[in-house]
Amino acid sequence: MKLVKYFALAAIVLSASTGAYAKDIKPWHDGFKCKDCHDQGLKSFPSDQSCLQCHDVDDLADATKRGGDEEWQNPHNNLHYGKELPCIECHSEHQKPETYQPLCLDCHTFKYEKFKG
Amino acid sequence: MERRNFLKMAGIGAITMGTAPAAFSATVCDKDVAFDKSYDVVIIGSGFAGLSAAIEAKRNGAKDVVIFEKLSMFGGNSAINGGLFAAPNTPMQAREGVNDSIETMVQDQLTAGRGIADEALLRHVASNAAEALQLTIEAGAEYHPYLQQLGGHSVARTYQTSVSCGAGITQPLLKMARKEGAVTQNRAKFEGFILNANNQVVGVKIREGYYFGREDSGKVINVKANRGVIMATGGFAQNIKLRMAQDPTLNHEVGCTNVEGSTGEGMLAMFKLGAVPVHLAHIQSGPWASPDEGGFGYVSNYSIYNFPHSVAIHCATGKRFMNEIADRKTRADAELGCRDQDGNPLPPIMITSYEHASQHPNCKKVLKYNVGWKFDSLEQIAERFNVPLTALEEQITEYNGYVKAGKDPQFGKIMDMAKDKYIKAPYTVVRLWPKAHYCQGGVQVNVNAEVLDSMSGEHIKGLYAAGEVTGGVHGVSRLGSCSIPECMVMGMTAGRNVMKG
């Protein structure tokens, strides 16, 4: 009976520990491990350079280019910060997409239909 | 006020209050402080003042200059403001035949300052404003091909960037500072001063790898400043607790145009060091702001351009309630006074002829993004905003009489800029509600940008400050477009003098 208690406790502790580190990630990042992004340890945000290991800001700016008077609404080459706004100011890996919005929408009512979170 | 926006602003306030400034302390060092990094000049803050200081320090012989910015993005409030730059005796004034002078600009500001502005500082800024403007042009800034006359100014002297935003200046200055060799480091939060045994500032503590709102993120290092530290940390309009301590009317009902980092820690740390607090209660709200969008948005610049030839209408009465180009304090207080019968905020509306409003590029934007609206008749406006129609019609007719006569007996509005600009259909309308925008108060500095000690009245050696973190310059009310010249001139002044001392 003692052994059963100990095993049960161990199981609870292990599942809790596992749960503490098993964060939801975006479906397009399936297959990546924690250390692929967390270059500053798991207790901190990734560095501003982490996303850029795989993503090129110039390519992104081209992909989200806008014309005419919306030119500077390009989220990846915007009026206030050019191409220097760190990715995590708008994108979050572990939060549900419906709980946050791009930084621009703190002040503007632009449309970012393609923003997936 | 629409519930969503009201709750949004209240939420912003709640978040801000949860981020109380950390307790700062000055560390006295003899020889036992180990410095992790060393520079000639250490600049805290990356807005107009910090960037100008970096460029000038480099141009005056600084070997190493660093700008530490606590947020992830560079530019501070300077990157999101309206890009309006007042200066006397400029090339565009010469082209437009505007008769202006350093003295006239100083007098306009002294009047707005209600007798307590710092005349020496105002004269220093006005005397060097054209030079600062030239620096922005040298860096690559571009401006609209016309001057504007903002509230409280007696002549047109205001340039505006062609993108109608301060980023039209911060981006070129940032590139220029880097080109001159300045280091720029983000996520680097100032955490306190390091003094030597003689109470001179010889360095700062910086939290590297700082993420805003997570006060324990990153790691604190000691940074040596061989020549001096320049504080260019901006104002505290986002700190609701601190601003309400100075002015209880600036509660959660009043939004804020500032970036989230404008919480005032740099200023408070200087007070702990002995700097003199000046005019902290004089906090300016922007009377041109809109409750229909966050921060500075698009309506702010639209309103600034259109106030001279528009009317602001109290929705409960259908009447004007203020001089639309009085200084900001007068207008902001008048707007805050617009209440419904239960005492709740009732944002007034500004009515402009589309013919004149459409001359500014933001008109298209306010209409497109539904923070402004176009109407063909006063009836439609009255219906949409629940304004008594007869009173409104009478007011518009009266006001057009003032336009024709060139005089406003109702509120004393200077009608020069409204000449021949009658309020007629089709109309564009925006709602107005003040947002905390600028803190006139801060630490006392002299015309050398040296921070003064409250006990001795002397320069705290090694410590300089420039821009909105300083106090006393503007007095009670800062005139629109007078912040950029102040930030830049005092930033340049600090950059030069740190290399002399």
Coordinates of C-alpha atoms in Angstrom, one line a residue:
Chain A
M1 CA 0.0 0.0 0.0
K2 CA 2.9 2.4 0.8
L3 CA 4.4 1.7 -2.6
V4 CA 1.1 2.5 -4.3
K5 CA 1.0 5.9 -2.6
Y6 CA 4.6 6.7 -3.6
F7 CA 4.0 5.7 -7.2
A8 CA 0.8 7.8 -7.3
L9 CA 2.6 10.8 -5.9
A10 CA 5.4 10.3 -8.3
A11 CA 3.0 10.1 -11.2
I12 CA 1.3 13.3 -10.1
V13 CA 4.6 15.2 -9.7
L14 CA 5.8 14.0 -13.1
S15 CA 2.6 14.9 -14.9
A16 CA 2.6 18.4 -13.2
S17 CA 6.3 18.9 -14.2
T18 CA 5.6 17.8 -17.7
G19 CA 2.6 20.1 -17.9
A20 CA 4.6 23.1 -16.7
Y21 CA 6.8 22.9 -19.7
A22 CA 4.4 21.6 -22.4
K23 CA 3.4 24.9 -23.9
D24 CA 1.0 25.1 -26.9
I25 CA 2.8 26.2 -30.0
K26 CA 1.5 27.4 -33.3
P27 CA 0.6 24.6 -35.8
W28 CA 3.1 25.9 -38.3
H29 CA 5.9 25.4 -35.8
D30 CA 5.0 21.7 -35.1
G31 CA 8.2 19.6 -34.9
F32 CA 10.3 22.4 -33.3
K33 CA 11.8 21.9 -29.9
C34 CA 12.0 24.4 -27.1
K35 CA 15.7 25.2 -27.6
D36 CA 15.1 26.0 -31.3
C37 CA 13.6 29.3 -30.3
H38 CA 14.5 29.8 -26.6
D39 CA 18.1 30.9 -27.1
Q40 CA 18.1 32.7 -23.7
G41 CA 16.8 29.8 -21.6
L42 CA 13.3 28.6 -21.0
K43 CA 12.6 31.2 -18.3
S44 CA 13.0 34.2 -20.7
F45 CA 11.6 35.4 -23.9
P46 CA 13.7 34.5 -27.0
S47 CA 16.1 37.1 -28.1
D48 CA 15.1 39.5 -30.9
Q49 CA 17.4 37.6 -33.2
S50 CA 15.8 34.2 -32.6
C51 CA 13.0 34.4 -35.2
L52 CA 15.5 35.7 -37.7
Q53 CA 17.3 32.3 -37.7
C54 CA 14.6 31.1 -40.1
H55 CA 12.8 34.3 -41.2
D56 CA 14.3 37.1 -43.3
V57 CA 12.9 40.6 -42.5
D58 CA 13.5 41.9 -46.0
D59 CA 11.6 39.0 -47.5
L60 CA 8.8 39.5 -45.0
A61 CA 8.7 43.3 -45.9
D62 CA 8.3 42.4 -49.5
A63 CA 5.6 39.8 -48.8
T64 CA 3.5 42.3 -46.9
K65 CA 4.2 45.3 -49.1
R66 CA 1.3 47.8 -49.5
G67 CA 0.9 50.4 -52.2
G68 CA -0.3 54.0 -52.4
D69 CA -1.2 55.8 -49.2
E70 CA -1.0 52.5 -47.3
E71 CA 2.7 52.1 -48.0
W72 CA 3.8 52.7 -44.4
Q73 CA 1.2 50.4 -43.0
N74 CA 3.4 47.5 -44.0
P75 CA 3.8 45.7 -40.6
H76 CA 7.3 44.6 -41.5
N77 CA 8.5 48.0 -42.8
N78 CA 6.4 50.5 -41.0
L79 CA 6.4 54.2 -40.5
H80 CA 7.5 54.4 -36.9
Y81 CA 10.2 51.8 -36.7
G82 CA 11.1 50.7 -40.3
K83 CA 12.2 47.1 -40.3
E84 CA 13.5 47.1 -36.8
L85 CA 10.4 46.2 -34.7
P86 CA 11.2 42.9 -33.0
C87 CA 8.9 40.0 -34.1
I88 CA 7.6 39.3 -30.6
E89 CA 6.1 42.7 -30.3
C90 CA 3.3 41.4 -32.6
H91 CA 3.7 37.7 -32.7
S92 CA 3.4 35.3 -29.7
E93 CA 4.1 31.6 -29.8
H94 CA 2.3 30.5 -26.7
Q95 CA -0.7 32.8 -26.4
K96 CA -4.0 32.1 -28.1
P97 CA -4.3 34.3 -31.2
E98 CA -7.6 35.7 -30.1
T99 CA -6.1 37.2 -26.9
Y100 CA -3.7 39.7 -28.5
Q101 CA -3.3 41.9 -31.6
P102 CA -0.5 43.5 -33.6
L103 CA 1.2 46.5 -31.9
C104 CA -0.1 48.8 -34.6
L105 CA -3.7 48.3 -33.5
D106 CA -2.9 49.9 -30.1
C107 CA -3.3 53.3 -32.0
H108 CA -4.6 52.5 -35.5
T109 CA -7.6 50.8 -37.0
F110 CA -5.7 49.2 -39.9
K111 CA -6.8 45.8 -41.3
Y112 CA -4.4 42.9 -41.0
E113 CA -6.5 40.1 -42.4
K114 CA -3.5 37.8 -42.8
F115 CA -2.3 38.1 -39.2
K116 CA -2.6 34.6 -37.7
G117 CA -1.1 35.3 -34.3
Chain B
M1 CA -17.5 57.9 -25.2
E2 CA -18.0 54.5 -26.8
R3 CA -17.8 51.7 -24.3
R4 CA -15.1 49.7 -26.1
N5 CA -12.7 52.6 -26.3
F6 CA -13.4 53.7 -22.7
L7 CA -12.8 50.2 -21.4
K8 CA -9.7 49.9 -23.6
M9 CA -8.2 53.1 -22.1
A10 CA -9.2 52.0 -18.6
G11 CA -7.5 48.7 -19.3
I12 CA -4.4 50.5 -20.4
G13 CA -4.5 52.5 -17.1
A14 CA -4.9 49.3 -15.1
I15 CA -1.9 47.7 -16.8
T16 CA 0.2 50.8 -16.3
M17 CA -0.7 51.0 -12.6
G18 CA 0.5 47.5 -12.2
T19 CA 3.9 48.5 -13.5
A20 CA 5.0 50.7 -10.7
P21 CA 8.5 52.2 -11.0
A22 CA 11.2 50.2 -9.3
A23 CA 13.1 51.6 -6.4
F24 CA 16.2 53.3 -7.8
S25 CA 19.3 53.9 -5.9
A26 CA 22.6 55.6 -6.5
T27 CA 25.7 53.4 -5.9
V28 CA 28.7 55.2 -4.5
C29 CA 31.9 53.7 -6.0
D30 CA 35.5 54.2 -5.0
K31 CA 37.5 51.5 -6.6
D32 CA 35.4 48.4 -5.7
V33 CA 32.8 48.9 -8.4
A34 CA 33.7 46.7 -11.3
F35 CA 32.5 48.1 -14.6
D36 CA 31.3 45.7 -17.3
K37 CA 31.4 48.3 -20.1
S38 CA 32.9 51.7 -20.6
Y39 CA 32.0 54.6 -22.9
D40 CA 32.9 58.3 -23.1
V41 CA 29.2 59.3 -23.2
V42 CA 26.2 57.3 -22.0
I43 CA 22.8 58.5 -23.2
I44 CA 19.6 57.1 -21.7
G45 CA 16.7 57.3 -24.2
S46 CA 16.4 57.1 -28.0
G47 CA 14.0 60.0 -28.9
F48 CA 14.8 63.4 -30.4
A49 CA 16.9 64.5 -27.5
G50 CA 19.0 61.3 -27.1
L51 CA 19.6 61.0 -30.9
S52 CA 20.6 64.7 -31.2
A53 CA 22.9 64.3 -28.2
A54 CA 24.6 61.3 -29.7
I55 CA 25.3 63.0 -33.0
E56 CA 26.7 66.1 -31.4
A57 CA 28.8 64.2 -28.9
K58 CA 30.4 62.3 -31.7
R59 CA 30.9 65.4 -33.8
N60 CA 32.6 67.0 -30.8
G61 CA 35.1 64.3 -30.3
A62 CA 33.5 61.6 -28.3
K63 CA 35.3 58.3 -28.9
D64 CA 32.5 56.0 -27.7
V65 CA 28.9 57.0 -27.4
V66 CA 26.0 54.6 -26.5
I67 CA 22.3 55.1 -26.5
F68 CA 20.5 52.8 -24.1
E69 CA 16.8 52.3 -24.8
K70 CA 14.6 50.3 -22.4
L71 CA 11.9 49.4 -25.0
S72 CA 12.4 47.0 -27.8
M73 CA 12.0 49.8 -30.4
F74 CA 13.9 53.0 -30.8
G75 CA 12.4 56.5 -30.9
G76 CA 10.2 56.7 -27.8
N77 CA 7.3 59.2 -28.1
S78 CA 9.3 61.1 -30.7
A79 CA 8.7 58.3 -33.2
I80 CA 4.9 58.5 -32.8
N81 CA 4.3 62.3 -32.5
G82 CA 3.0 64.6 -35.1
G83 CA 6.3 65.6 -36.6
L84 CA 5.6 69.3 -36.0
F85 CA 8.7 71.5 -35.7
A86 CA 8.5 75.2 -34.9
A87 CA 11.4 77.4 -35.6
P88 CA 11.8 81.1 -36.4
N89 CA 13.7 82.6 -39.3
T90 CA 13.6 79.5 -41.5
P91 CA 13.9 79.0 -45.2
M92 CA 10.2 78.3 -45.7
Q93 CA 9.3 81.4 -43.7
A94 CA 11.5 83.4 -46.0
R95 CA 9.8 81.9 -49.0
E96 CA 6.3 82.5 -47.6
G97 CA 7.1 86.0 -46.5
V98 CA 6.4 85.3 -42.8
N99 CA 7.8 88.0 -40.5
D100 CA 9.0 86.2 -37.4
S101 CA 11.8 86.4 -34.9
I102 CA 13.4 84.7 -32.0
E103 CA 11.8 87.2 -29.7
T104 CA 8.3 86.7 -31.1
M105 CA 8.6 82.9 -30.6
V106 CA 9.9 83.4 -27.1
Q107 CA 7.0 85.8 -26.2
D108 CA 4.4 83.4 -27.6
Q109 CA 5.7 80.7 -25.3
L110 CA 6.0 83.0 -22.3
T111 CA 2.4 84.0 -22.8
A112 CA 1.4 80.3 -22.9
G113 CA 3.6 79.6 -19.9
R114 CA 1.5 81.9 -17.8
G115 CA 4.5 83.8 -16.5
I116 CA 6.4 80.8 -15.2
A117 CA 8.2 79.6 -18.2
D118 CA 12.0 79.7 -18.3
E119 CA 12.9 82.7 -20.5
A120 CA 16.6 81.8 -20.7
L121 CA 15.9 78.3 -21.8
L122 CA 13.2 79.4 -24.3
R123 CA 15.5 82.0 -25.8
H124 CA 18.3 79.4 -26.1
V125 CA 16.0 77.0 -27.9
A126 CA 14.5 79.6 -30.2
S127 CA 17.9 80.9 -31.0
N128 CA 19.1 77.4 -32.1
A129 CA 15.9 75.9 -33.5
A130 CA 16.7 76.7 -37.1
E131 CA 20.0 75.0 -36.8
A132 CA 18.4 71.9 -35.3
L133 CA 15.9 71.9 -38.1
Q134 CA 18.8 72.0 -40.6
L135 CA 20.3 69.0 -38.9
T136 CA 17.1 67.0 -39.5
I137 CA 17.2 68.0 -43.2
E138 CA 20.9 67.0 -43.4
A139 CA 19.9 63.6 -42.0
G140 CA 17.3 63.2 -44.7
A141 CA 14.0 64.4 -43.1
E142 CA 11.5 65.8 -45.5
Y143 CA 8.7 68.3 -44.8
H144 CA 5.3 69.3 -46.2
P145 CA 5.7 72.3 -48.6
Y146 CA 3.7 74.6 -46.3
L147 CA 3.9 76.2 -42.8
Q148 CA 1.3 75.7 -40.2
Q149 CA 0.2 78.1 -37.4
L150 CA -0.6 76.1 -34.3
G151 CA -2.6 77.2 -31.2
G152 CA -0.9 80.0 -29.3
H153 CA 1.5 80.9 -32.0
S154 CA 1.2 84.4 -33.4
V155 CA 2.6 83.6 -36.9
A156 CA 3.0 80.5 -39.0
R157 CA 6.3 78.9 -38.1
T158 CA 5.7 75.2 -37.9
Y159 CA 7.2 72.7 -40.3
Q160 CA 5.6 69.2 -40.5
T161 CA 7.3 66.1 -41.8
S162 CA 5.9 64.8 -45.1
V163 CA 4.7 61.7 -43.3
S164 CA 3.0 63.9 -40.6
C165 CA 4.9 61.9 -38.0
G166 CA 8.0 62.3 -35.8
A167 CA 9.3 59.1 -37.3
G168 CA 10.1 61.2 -40.3
I169 CA 12.8 62.7 -38.1
T170 CA 13.7 59.9 -35.7
Q171 CA 14.5 57.4 -38.5
P172 CA 16.9 59.7 -40.3
L173 CA 18.5 60.8 -37.0
L174 CA 18.9 57.2 -35.9
K175 CA 20.7 56.3 -39.1
M176 CA 22.9 59.4 -38.8
A177 CA 23.8 58.6 -35.2
R178 CA 24.8 55.1 -36.1
K179 CA 26.7 56.4 -39.1
E180 CA 28.6 58.8 -36.8
G181 CA 29.6 55.7 -34.8
A182 CA 27.1 55.7 -31.9
V183 CA 26.1 52.4 -30.4
T184 CA 22.4 51.8 -30.0
Q185 CA 21.2 49.1 -27.6
N186 CA 17.5 48.2 -27.1
R187 CA 16.0 46.3 -24.1
A188 CA 18.5 48.1 -21.9
K189 CA 16.8 49.7 -18.9
F190 CA 18.4 52.4 -16.8
E191 CA 18.4 51.2 -13.2
G192 CA 20.4 53.8 -11.3
F193 CA 23.4 56.0 -11.2
I194 CA 26.9 55.2 -10.1
L195 CA 28.7 58.0 -8.2
N196 CA 32.3 58.5 -7.1
A197 CA 33.3 59.6 -3.6
N198 CA 32.9 63.2 -4.7
N199 CA 29.2 62.7 -5.6
Q200 CA 30.0 63.0 -9.3
V201 CA 28.1 60.8 -11.8
V202 CA 30.6 58.3 -13.2
G203 CA 28.3 55.7 -14.6
V204 CA 25.0 53.9 -14.6
K205 CA 23.4 50.6 -13.9
I206 CA 21.8 49.0 -16.9
R207 CA 19.5 46.0 -17.0
E208 CA 20.4 44.3 -20.3
G209 CA 17.9 41.9 -21.8
Y210 CA 15.0 43.8 -20.3
Y211 CA 11.4 43.1 -21.4
F212 CA 9.0 45.8 -20.6
G213 CA 6.7 44.9 -17.7
R214 CA 9.0 42.1 -16.4
E215 CA 11.1 44.0 -13.9
D216 CA 13.2 41.0 -13.1
S217 CA 14.1 40.1 -16.7
G218 CA 17.7 40.3 -17.9
K219 CA 20.8 41.1 -15.9
V220 CA 22.1 44.3 -14.4
I221 CA 25.6 45.5 -15.4
N222 CA 27.7 48.5 -14.5
V223 CA 28.5 51.0 -17.3
K224 CA 31.2 53.6 -16.9
A225 CA 30.7 57.0 -18.4
N226 CA 34.1 58.7 -18.8
R227 CA 32.7 62.1 -19.7
G228 CA 29.1 62.0 -18.5
V229 CA 25.6 60.7 -18.6
I230 CA 22.9 62.4 -20.6
M231 CA 19.3 61.6 -19.4
A232 CA 16.9 61.8 -22.3
T233 CA 14.2 59.6 -20.9
G234 CA 11.1 61.6 -21.8
G235 CA 8.0 62.3 -19.7
F236 CA 5.7 60.4 -17.4
A237 CA 2.2 60.8 -19.0
Q238 CA 1.7 57.0 -19.0
N239 CA 2.2 56.8 -15.2
I240 CA -1.4 57.3 -14.0
K241 CA -0.4 57.2 -10.3
L242 CA 2.3 59.7 -10.6
R243 CA 0.4 62.1 -12.9
M244 CA -2.7 61.9 -10.6
A245 CA -0.5 62.7 -7.6
Q246 CA 0.3 66.0 -9.4
D247 CA -3.0 66.7 -11.0
P248 CA -6.0 64.5 -9.8
T249 CA -8.1 65.4 -12.8
L250 CA -5.8 63.3 -15.0
N251 CA -7.5 60.1 -14.0
H252 CA -8.3 57.0 -16.1
E253 CA -10.9 59.0 -18.1
V254 CA -8.0 60.9 -19.8
G255 CA -6.3 58.7 -22.3
C256 CA -2.7 59.0 -23.2
T257 CA -0.8 59.5 -26.5
N258 CA 2.5 58.2 -25.2
V259 CA 4.4 55.0 -25.7
E260 CA 4.0 52.5 -22.8
G261 CA 7.5 53.2 -21.5
S262 CA 6.7 56.9 -20.5
T263 CA 6.6 56.3 -16.8
G264 CA 9.2 58.6 -15.4
E265 CA 11.8 56.4 -13.7
G266 CA 14.7 58.4 -15.0
M267 CA 13.4 61.6 -13.6
L268 CA 12.7 60.0 -10.2
A269 CA 16.2 58.7 -10.1
M270 CA 17.6 62.1 -10.7
F271 CA 15.4 63.5 -7.9
K272 CA 16.9 60.9 -5.5
L273 CA 20.3 62.2 -6.6
G274 CA 19.3 65.7 -5.6
A275 CA 18.0 67.2 -8.8
V276 CA 15.4 70.0 -8.4
P277 CA 11.8 69.1 -9.3
V278 CA 10.1 71.8 -11.4
H279 CA 6.5 72.2 -12.5
L280 CA 5.5 68.6 -12.1
A281 CA 1.8 69.4 -11.9
H282 CA 1.7 71.0 -15.3
I283 CA 0.7 68.1 -17.4
Q284 CA -0.6 68.8 -20.9
S285 CA -3.4 67.0 -22.5
G286 CA -3.8 67.1 -26.2
P287 CA -7.1 68.8 -27.1
W288 CA -6.8 67.4 -30.6
A289 CA -7.1 63.8 -29.7
S290 CA -9.9 61.4 -30.5
P291 CA -11.8 58.9 -28.3
D292 CA -12.3 56.8 -31.4
E293 CA -8.7 55.7 -31.8
G294 CA -5.8 54.9 -29.5
G295 CA -2.8 57.1 -28.8
F296 CA -2.0 59.9 -31.2
G297 CA -3.7 58.1 -34.1
Y298 CA -4.7 60.1 -37.2
V299 CA -7.2 62.5 -35.8
S300 CA -4.6 64.4 -33.8
N301 CA -2.8 65.7 -36.9
Y302 CA -6.0 66.2 -38.7
S303 CA -7.4 68.4 -35.9
I304 CA -4.2 70.4 -35.5
Y305 CA -4.3 71.3 -39.1
N306 CA -8.1 72.1 -39.1
F307 CA -8.7 73.9 -35.8
P308 CA -8.0 77.3 -37.3
H309 CA -10.9 77.0 -39.8
S310 CA -13.3 74.8 -37.8
V311 CA -15.7 75.0 -35.0
A312 CA -15.8 72.7 -31.9
I313 CA -19.4 72.0 -30.8
H314 CA -20.7 70.9 -27.4
C315 CA -23.2 68.1 -28.4
A316 CA -25.6 68.9 -25.6
T317 CA -26.0 72.6 -26.5
G318 CA -25.1 72.8 -30.2
K319 CA -22.9 75.7 -29.4
R320 CA -19.2 76.4 -29.4
F321 CA -17.5 76.3 -26.0
M322 CA -13.9 77.5 -26.7
N323 CA -11.5 79.3 -28.9
E324 CA -10.4 76.5 -31.2
I325 CA -6.8 77.8 -31.4
A326 CA -6.3 78.8 -27.8
D327 CA -3.4 77.1 -26.1
R328 CA -3.7 73.4 -25.2
K329 CA -4.4 73.8 -21.5
T330 CA -7.3 76.1 -22.2
R331 CA -8.8 73.8 -24.8
A332 CA -8.2 70.5 -23.0
D333 CA -9.9 71.9 -19.9
A334 CA -12.8 73.1 -22.0
E335 CA -13.2 69.7 -23.6
L336 CA -13.1 67.9 -20.3
G337 CA -15.9 70.1 -19.2
C338 CA -18.2 68.7 -21.9
R339 CA -20.5 66.4 -19.9
D340 CA -23.9 64.9 -20.3
Q341 CA -26.7 65.5 -17.7
D342 CA -25.3 62.7 -15.5
G343 CA -21.8 64.2 -15.5
N344 CA -20.4 61.6 -17.8
P345 CA -17.9 62.5 -20.6
L346 CA -19.7 63.8 -23.7
P347 CA -16.9 64.2 -26.3
P348 CA -17.5 67.4 -28.4
I349 CA -17.3 67.3 -32.2
M350 CA -15.3 69.4 -34.6
I351 CA -17.0 70.5 -37.8
T352 CA -14.9 71.5 -40.9
S353 CA -15.7 72.1 -44.5
Y354 CA -14.6 69.1 -46.5
E355 CA -13.1 71.6 -49.0
H356 CA -10.5 72.7 -46.4
A357 CA -10.1 69.5 -44.4
S358 CA -9.2 67.6 -47.6
Q359 CA -6.1 69.7 -48.0
H360 CA -4.4 67.7 -45.3
P361 CA -3.4 64.1 -46.1
N362 CA -4.9 62.8 -42.8
C363 CA -8.4 63.7 -43.9
K364 CA -8.5 60.7 -46.3
K365 CA -7.2 58.5 -43.5
V366 CA -9.7 59.6 -40.8
L367 CA -12.5 59.0 -43.2
K368 CA -11.1 55.6 -44.4
Y369 CA -10.5 54.3 -40.9
N370 CA -13.8 55.5 -39.5
V371 CA -12.5 57.9 -36.9
G372 CA -14.0 60.8 -38.8
W373 CA -17.1 61.1 -41.0
K374 CA -18.4 63.1 -44.0
F375 CA -21.8 64.6 -44.0
D376 CA -23.8 66.6 -46.6
S377 CA -25.9 68.5 -44.2
L378 CA -26.1 69.9 -40.6
E379 CA -29.3 67.8 -40.2
Q380 CA -27.3 64.6 -40.7
I381 CA -24.6 65.8 -38.2
A382 CA -27.3 66.7 -35.7
E383 CA -29.0 63.3 -36.0
R384 CA -25.7 61.3 -35.9
F385 CA -24.4 63.0 -32.8
N386 CA -27.7 64.0 -31.1
V387 CA -27.0 67.7 -31.3
P388 CA -29.9 70.2 -31.2
L389 CA -30.3 71.3 -34.8
T390 CA -31.6 74.8 -34.5
A391 CA -28.9 75.8 -32.1
L392 CA -26.3 74.2 -34.3
E393 CA -27.5 76.0 -37.4
E394 CA -27.6 79.4 -35.6
Q395 CA -24.0 78.8 -34.4
I396 CA -22.7 78.0 -37.8
T397 CA -24.3 81.1 -39.3
E398 CA -22.9 83.2 -36.5
Y399 CA -19.4 81.7 -36.9
N400 CA -19.4 82.3 -40.6
G401 CA -20.2 85.9 -39.8
Y402 CA -17.0 86.0 -37.7
V403 CA -15.1 84.5 -40.7
K404 CA -16.4 87.3 -42.9
A405 CA -15.7 90.1 -40.4
G406 CA -12.3 88.7 -39.4
K407 CA -13.2 88.9 -35.7
D408 CA -14.6 86.4 -33.2
P409 CA -16.4 88.2 -30.4
Q410 CA -17.6 84.9 -29.0
F411 CA -14.3 83.5 -27.9
G412 CA -11.6 85.9 -29.3
K413 CA -10.3 83.4 -31.8
I414 CA -7.6 84.9 -34.1
M415 CA -9.3 84.6 -37.5
D416 CA -6.3 85.2 -39.8
M417 CA -6.0 81.5 -40.8
A418 CA -9.8 81.2 -41.2
K419 CA -10.0 84.0 -43.8
D420 CA -12.5 83.0 -46.6
K421 CA -12.8 79.5 -45.0
Y422 CA -16.5 79.3 -44.3
I423 CA -18.1 76.3 -42.7
K424 CA -20.2 74.9 -45.5
A425 CA -21.4 71.6 -46.9
P426 CA -20.1 69.0 -47.4
Y427 CA -18.7 68.7 -43.8
T428 CA -16.2 66.5 -42.1
V429 CA -16.6 65.7 -38.4
V430 CA -14.4 64.2 -35.8
R431 CA -14.9 63.7 -32.0
L432 CA -12.5 65.3 -29.6
W433 CA -11.4 64.2 -26.2
P434 CA -8.1 65.1 -24.4
K435 CA -5.3 62.6 -23.9
A436 CA -2.4 63.1 -21.5
H437 CA 0.4 64.1 -23.9
Y438 CA 3.2 66.1 -22.4
C439 CA 4.7 66.7 -18.9
Q440 CA 6.0 70.2 -18.6
G441 CA 7.6 69.3 -15.4
G442 CA 10.9 67.5 -14.8
V443 CA 14.4 68.2 -13.5
Q444 CA 15.9 71.6 -13.5
V445 CA 18.6 72.3 -16.0
N446 CA 20.5 75.4 -17.1
V447 CA 21.2 76.5 -20.7
N448 CA 24.1 74.1 -20.8
A449 CA 21.7 71.2 -20.2
E450 CA 23.5 70.6 -16.9
V451 CA 21.3 69.1 -14.1
L452 CA 21.3 71.3 -11.0
D453 CA 21.5 70.1 -7.4
S454 CA 18.7 71.3 -5.1
M455 CA 21.0 72.0 -2.1
S456 CA 23.9 73.8 -3.9
G457 CA 22.3 75.1 -7.0
E458 CA 25.4 73.9 -8.8
H459 CA 25.8 71.4 -11.7
I460 CA 25.7 67.7 -10.5
K461 CA 29.0 66.8 -12.2
G462 CA 28.7 64.3 -14.9
L463 CA 25.0 64.6 -15.3
Y464 CA 23.1 66.3 -18.1
A465 CA 19.5 66.1 -19.2
A466 CA 17.5 67.1 -22.3
G467 CA 14.0 67.0 -23.6
E468 CA 10.7 66.2 -21.8
V469 CA 12.5 64.8 -18.7
T470 CA 13.5 68.3 -17.9
G471 CA 11.2 70.9 -16.3
G472 CA 10.4 74.6 -16.2
V473 CA 11.0 75.4 -19.9
H474 CA 7.4 75.7 -21.0
G475 CA 5.6 76.7 -17.8
V476 CA 1.9 76.0 -17.5
S477 CA 1.2 75.2 -21.1
R478 CA 3.5 74.0 -23.9
L479 CA 2.7 75.3 -27.4
G480 CA 2.2 72.7 -30.1
S481 CA 5.3 72.0 -32.2
C482 CA 7.7 73.5 -29.6
S483 CA 8.8 70.1 -28.2
I484 CA 10.9 68.9 -31.1
P485 CA 13.0 72.1 -31.2
E486 CA 13.4 71.9 -27.4
C487 CA 14.4 68.2 -27.4
M488 CA 16.8 68.6 -30.3
V489 CA 18.4 71.9 -29.3
M490 CA 18.9 70.8 -25.7
G491 CA 20.0 67.3 -26.9
M492 CA 22.6 69.0 -29.1
T493 CA 23.6 71.3 -26.2
A494 CA 24.1 68.3 -23.9
G495 CA 26.1 66.5 -26.5
R496 CA 28.4 69.4 -26.9
N497 CA 28.8 70.3 -23.3
V498 CA 29.4 66.8 -22.0
M499 CA 32.6 66.9 -24.2
K500 CA 33.7 70.3 -22.8
G501 CA 33.3 69.5 -19.1

